[in-house]
Coordinates of C-alpha atoms in Angstrom, one line a residue:
M9 CA 48.8 -33.6 20.1
N10 CA 47.4 -30.9 21.4
N11 CA 49.8 -29.6 24.0
D12 CA 52.9 -27.5 22.6
N13 CA 55.7 -29.0 25.8
Q14 CA 54.8 -32.6 23.8
I15 CA 57.1 -34.1 22.3
L16 CA 55.3 -37.9 22.7
K17 CA 52.6 -39.0 23.2
V18 CA 51.7 -42.5 23.6
S19 CA 48.3 -43.6 23.6
D20 CA 46.9 -47.2 24.3
L21 CA 49.9 -48.3 23.6
I22 CA 49.9 -52.8 23.1
V23 CA 52.5 -55.1 22.5
D24 CA 51.7 -58.7 22.5
F25 CA 53.4 -61.7 21.3
P26 CA 52.5 -64.6 20.2
I27 CA 53.1 -67.8 21.7
F28 CA 53.1 -70.9 18.6
G29 CA 52.2 -74.7 19.7
G30 CA 50.8 -77.7 18.4
I31 CA 51.7 -79.1 14.7
M32 CA 50.8 -76.2 12.0
Q33 CA 52.5 -74.8 14.8
K34 CA 49.8 -72.3 15.3
E35 CA 49.3 -69.1 17.3
V36 CA 47.4 -70.7 21.1
D37 CA 48.0 -67.7 22.8
A38 CA 49.8 -63.8 23.9
V39 CA 52.1 -62.8 25.7
H40 CA 50.8 -59.7 26.9
A41 CA 53.8 -57.4 27.1
V42 CA 52.4 -53.6 27.5
R43 CA 48.4 -53.7 28.0
K44 CA 46.9 -50.5 27.3
V45 CA 50.1 -48.0 28.2
S46 CA 49.0 -44.1 27.6
F47 CA 51.5 -41.3 29.0
D48 CA 53.5 -38.4 27.1
L49 CA 57.5 -36.7 26.9
L50 CA 57.5 -33.3 27.7
K51 CA 60.4 -31.7 25.6
G52 CA 63.6 -31.4 28.0
E53 CA 62.4 -34.0 31.0
T54 CA 62.8 -37.0 32.0
L55 CA 60.6 -39.4 32.5
G56 CA 61.5 -42.7 34.4
I57 CA 60.1 -45.5 33.9
V58 CA 60.9 -48.8 36.2
G59 CA 59.5 -52.5 37.4
E60 CA 60.6 -55.6 38.1
S61 CA 62.0 -57.7 35.1
G62 CA 59.4 -59.5 32.9
S63 CA 57.4 -56.1 33.8
G64 CA 57.4 -54.7 29.8
K65 CA 59.6 -51.2 30.7
S66 CA 62.2 -52.2 27.2
T67 CA 59.7 -53.5 25.4
L68 CA 57.5 -50.5 25.8
G69 CA 61.1 -48.5 24.9
N70 CA 61.3 -50.8 21.9
A71 CA 57.9 -49.8 20.8
I72 CA 59.4 -46.2 20.4
L73 CA 62.2 -47.3 18.0
N74 CA 59.5 -48.9 15.8
V75 CA 62.0 -51.8 16.0
L76 CA 59.7 -54.6 16.8
K77 CA 57.4 -53.3 14.6
L78 CA 60.3 -53.9 11.9
T79 CA 61.8 -56.6 12.5
A80 CA 59.2 -58.8 14.3
P81 CA 56.7 -59.1 12.1
D82 CA 54.8 -62.1 14.0
V83 CA 55.0 -59.3 17.3
H84 CA 51.3 -57.7 17.5
I85 CA 51.1 -54.3 18.0
D86 CA 48.3 -51.1 18.8
G87 CA 47.7 -48.3 19.7
E88 CA 49.3 -44.7 18.1
I89 CA 53.1 -43.2 18.9
F90 CA 53.8 -39.9 18.3
L91 CA 56.7 -37.1 17.8
N92 CA 55.8 -34.1 17.6
I93 CA 59.0 -32.6 15.8
N94 CA 59.9 -29.6 13.3
D95 CA 58.2 -31.4 10.3
G96 CA 54.9 -31.9 12.6
S97 CA 53.6 -34.7 14.1
V98 CA 53.4 -38.4 13.0
D99 CA 52.7 -41.4 14.2
I100 CA 55.4 -43.5 14.8
L101 CA 53.5 -46.9 14.3
N102 CA 51.9 -46.3 11.0
L103 CA 55.6 -46.0 9.2
E104 CA 56.8 -48.0 6.8
K105 CA 60.5 -49.6 7.0
N106 CA 62.4 -47.1 4.6
E107 CA 60.1 -44.0 6.3
M108 CA 61.3 -45.0 9.8
K109 CA 64.9 -44.0 8.4
Q110 CA 64.0 -40.3 8.7
Y111 CA 63.0 -40.2 11.3
R112 CA 65.2 -42.8 13.3
K113 CA 67.9 -39.3 13.5
H114 CA 65.3 -38.1 16.6
I115 CA 65.3 -40.3 18.9
Q116 CA 68.2 -42.4 19.5
M117 CA 69.3 -44.9 21.9
I118 CA 71.7 -45.7 24.9
F119 CA 71.9 -49.5 25.8
Q120 CA 72.5 -51.4 29.1
D121 CA 75.4 -53.4 27.8
P122 CA 78.4 -51.0 27.3
Y123 CA 80.3 -54.4 26.1
S124 CA 77.5 -55.8 23.2
S125 CA 76.5 -52.5 21.4
L126 CA 80.0 -52.1 20.6
N127 CA 80.8 -53.2 17.1
P128 CA 84.5 -54.7 18.4
R129 CA 85.6 -55.4 14.6
M130 CA 85.7 -51.0 14.5
L131 CA 87.6 -48.2 15.7
V132 CA 85.5 -46.0 17.8
K133 CA 85.8 -43.3 15.7
D134 CA 83.8 -45.8 12.8
I135 CA 81.6 -46.9 15.5
I136 CA 80.1 -43.1 16.3
K137 CA 80.4 -42.0 12.5
E138 CA 78.1 -44.8 10.9
S139 CA 74.9 -42.9 12.0
L140 CA 76.7 -39.7 10.2
D141 CA 77.2 -42.2 7.2
I142 CA 73.8 -42.3 7.0
N143 CA 72.1 -39.0 8.0
S144 CA 74.5 -36.3 7.6
V145 CA 75.0 -34.8 4.1
L146 CA 79.2 -33.4 6.1
T147 CA 82.4 -34.0 4.4
E148 CA 84.0 -36.9 6.1
S149 CA 87.1 -34.4 7.5
Q150 CA 83.8 -32.6 9.3
K151 CA 82.1 -35.7 10.4
M152 CA 85.9 -36.6 11.9
E153 CA 85.5 -33.5 13.2
K154 CA 81.8 -34.0 14.8
V155 CA 83.2 -37.4 15.9
F156 CA 86.2 -35.4 17.8
W157 CA 84.1 -32.7 19.5
L158 CA 81.1 -35.5 20.6
L159 CA 84.2 -37.4 22.4
D160 CA 85.0 -34.8 24.3
K161 CA 81.7 -33.7 25.2
V162 CA 81.8 -37.2 26.7
G163 CA 84.4 -37.4 28.4
L164 CA 86.8 -39.1 25.9
S165 CA 89.8 -37.9 23.5
S166 CA 90.2 -37.4 20.3
E167 CA 93.5 -39.4 20.8
Q168 CA 91.1 -42.4 22.3
S169 CA 89.3 -42.2 18.5
G170 CA 91.9 -44.8 17.0
R171 CA 91.2 -47.0 19.2
Y172 CA 88.3 -50.6 19.5
P173 CA 86.4 -50.7 22.2
H174 CA 88.1 -53.6 24.0
E175 CA 90.9 -51.5 25.1
F176 CA 88.4 -49.2 27.1
S177 CA 86.5 -49.9 29.7
G178 CA 83.3 -50.7 31.3
G179 CA 82.1 -47.1 31.6
Q180 CA 84.5 -45.6 29.5
R181 CA 81.9 -47.7 27.0
Q182 CA 79.1 -46.2 27.6
R183 CA 80.5 -43.1 26.7
I184 CA 80.8 -43.8 23.5
G185 CA 77.4 -45.6 23.4
I186 CA 76.8 -41.9 24.4
A187 CA 78.6 -40.0 21.6
R188 CA 76.9 -42.6 19.4
A189 CA 73.3 -41.7 20.5
L190 CA 74.6 -37.6 20.1
A191 CA 75.7 -37.7 16.6
T192 CA 72.7 -37.7 14.6
E193 CA 71.6 -34.2 17.2
P194 CA 68.4 -35.9 18.2
E195 CA 65.6 -35.0 20.2
I196 CA 64.8 -37.8 22.6
I197 CA 67.0 -40.3 24.4
I198 CA 65.8 -44.3 24.9
A199 CA 68.4 -45.4 28.3
D200 CA 67.5 -48.9 28.1
E201 CA 69.3 -49.2 31.7
P202 CA 72.2 -47.3 31.0
V203 CA 74.3 -48.0 34.4
S204 CA 73.4 -51.1 34.7
A205 CA 76.3 -53.5 33.6
L206 CA 78.5 -50.3 35.9
D207 CA 80.3 -50.1 39.0
V208 CA 78.0 -48.2 41.6
S209 CA 81.0 -45.3 41.8
I210 CA 80.5 -45.4 37.2
Q211 CA 76.9 -45.5 38.0
A212 CA 76.8 -41.7 39.4
Q213 CA 79.3 -40.7 36.7
I214 CA 77.7 -41.6 33.8
I215 CA 74.4 -40.4 35.3
N216 CA 76.1 -37.2 36.2
L217 CA 77.3 -37.2 32.7
M218 CA 73.7 -37.4 31.2
M219 CA 72.1 -35.0 33.0
D220 CA 74.4 -32.4 32.0
L221 CA 74.0 -33.5 28.1
Q222 CA 70.2 -33.1 28.5
K223 CA 70.8 -29.4 29.9
E224 CA 73.2 -28.8 27.4
F225 CA 71.2 -31.0 24.0
E226 CA 68.1 -29.9 25.9
L227 CA 66.6 -33.3 25.5
S228 CA 64.1 -35.3 26.5
I229 CA 65.1 -38.4 27.8
L230 CA 62.6 -42.0 28.4
F231 CA 65.1 -43.2 31.1
I232 CA 64.1 -47.2 31.8
A233 CA 65.3 -48.9 34.5
H234 CA 65.0 -51.2 38.0
D235 CA 66.5 -49.2 40.0
L236 CA 64.6 -46.1 41.8
S237 CA 67.8 -44.9 44.0
V238 CA 68.9 -44.0 40.2
V239 CA 65.7 -43.5 38.5
K240 CA 65.2 -40.8 41.9
H241 CA 68.4 -38.9 41.4
I242 CA 68.0 -38.2 37.9
S243 CA 64.0 -37.9 37.0
D244 CA 61.5 -35.4 36.2
R245 CA 59.0 -37.4 36.4
V246 CA 58.5 -41.8 36.8
G247 CA 56.1 -43.8 35.4
V248 CA 55.9 -47.3 37.3
M249 CA 55.5 -50.8 35.4
N250 CA 53.9 -53.4 36.1
L251 CA 53.2 -56.7 34.5
G252 CA 52.9 -54.5 31.4
E253 CA 50.5 -52.2 32.9
L254 CA 51.5 -48.6 34.1
V255 CA 50.1 -48.6 37.2
E256 CA 51.6 -44.9 37.6
I257 CA 52.5 -42.4 36.9
N258 CA 53.4 -38.7 38.7
K259 CA 56.4 -36.0 40.0
T260 CA 58.9 -38.2 41.0
S261 CA 58.4 -36.2 44.7
D262 CA 55.2 -36.7 44.3
I263 CA 55.9 -40.7 43.6
F264 CA 58.6 -41.3 46.3
N265 CA 57.1 -39.5 49.0
N266 CA 53.4 -40.0 48.7
P267 CA 52.4 -42.9 46.3
M268 CA 49.4 -44.4 45.2
H269 CA 49.4 -48.0 43.7
S270 CA 49.9 -50.5 45.8
Y271 CA 52.9 -51.8 43.9
T272 CA 54.1 -49.3 43.8
K273 CA 54.9 -48.8 47.7
E274 CA 55.3 -52.3 47.6
L275 CA 58.5 -51.7 45.8
L276 CA 60.1 -48.1 47.6
R277 CA 60.3 -50.9 50.4
A278 CA 62.2 -53.0 48.5
I279 CA 65.0 -49.6 48.8
P280 CA 67.7 -50.5 51.0
E281 CA 67.7 -48.3 54.0
P282 CA 71.0 -47.7 54.9
D283 CA 70.5 -45.8 57.9
P284 CA 68.9 -48.3 60.2
I285 CA 67.6 -44.7 62.1
G286 CA 65.7 -44.3 58.8
R287 CA 65.1 -47.2 58.3
E288 CA 63.3 -48.0 62.0
E289 CA 61.4 -44.2 61.5
R290 CA 59.6 -46.1 57.2
K291 CA 59.0 -48.9 59.9
K292 CA 56.7 -46.3 62.7
K293 CA 55.6 -44.9 59.9
R294 CA 54.2 -47.3 58.0
L295 CA 52.4 -48.7 61.4
S296 CA 50.9 -45.5 62.4
S297 CA 49.0 -45.2 59.0
K298 CA 47.9 -48.6 59.5

């Protein structure tokens, strides 16, 4: 990686899910989930990845975390994913399971469903402390002090740490998930549809929280979503995926004001227009450009 501002560089990434058939259950075909995708993630930026269901955007996030290669050996993965941290540059896809543990602290994930991503049998303090038990040399008292500090950072109190996940609302659970992701002090956060399961009013709160935390902790965020209005609000750049391909990537303002790819234009036309006057103006502009 030649650019000092790059913290992650993905080159020609391919992810194929094999399809087995016949009496011998041999591989007869494959689902091409990610097709030669290349991009970089810069230090301190939010890169939005958008696309419809089945576009490959979530598979892309899982590939970067290396969970597919480590847990699903039948999946075909090729390409390079270079992580650039203080220790130097390393290709994540070349790491074995035991080697990946030391790098996992640098990349954490915020999941889509705040209900299923938290262990219902664990107290909140233990959910957050779990990653510290694996990746930290802190004493127990220091770990708990950090847990309380993280809860405060995401807008929860230390008094709530002794509760179970079911005692919290959806928005509060996602705050817990964010605190858990921050526990290892990662450089990169992969947020996979982090607000899609929440009410619209709560979505704005979580997005604003993530933006504040990004500035405070100098995080790089890969923000995966299908909601273009959310992506527009949080992202510095936007990449558009369709059928496993990254068809366009550019600054957010350029994507929304001057899209180049036909698929990007179709996605933008599908955004609901609450202002009927604005809708008519956009319609006239499209007609005049034909």
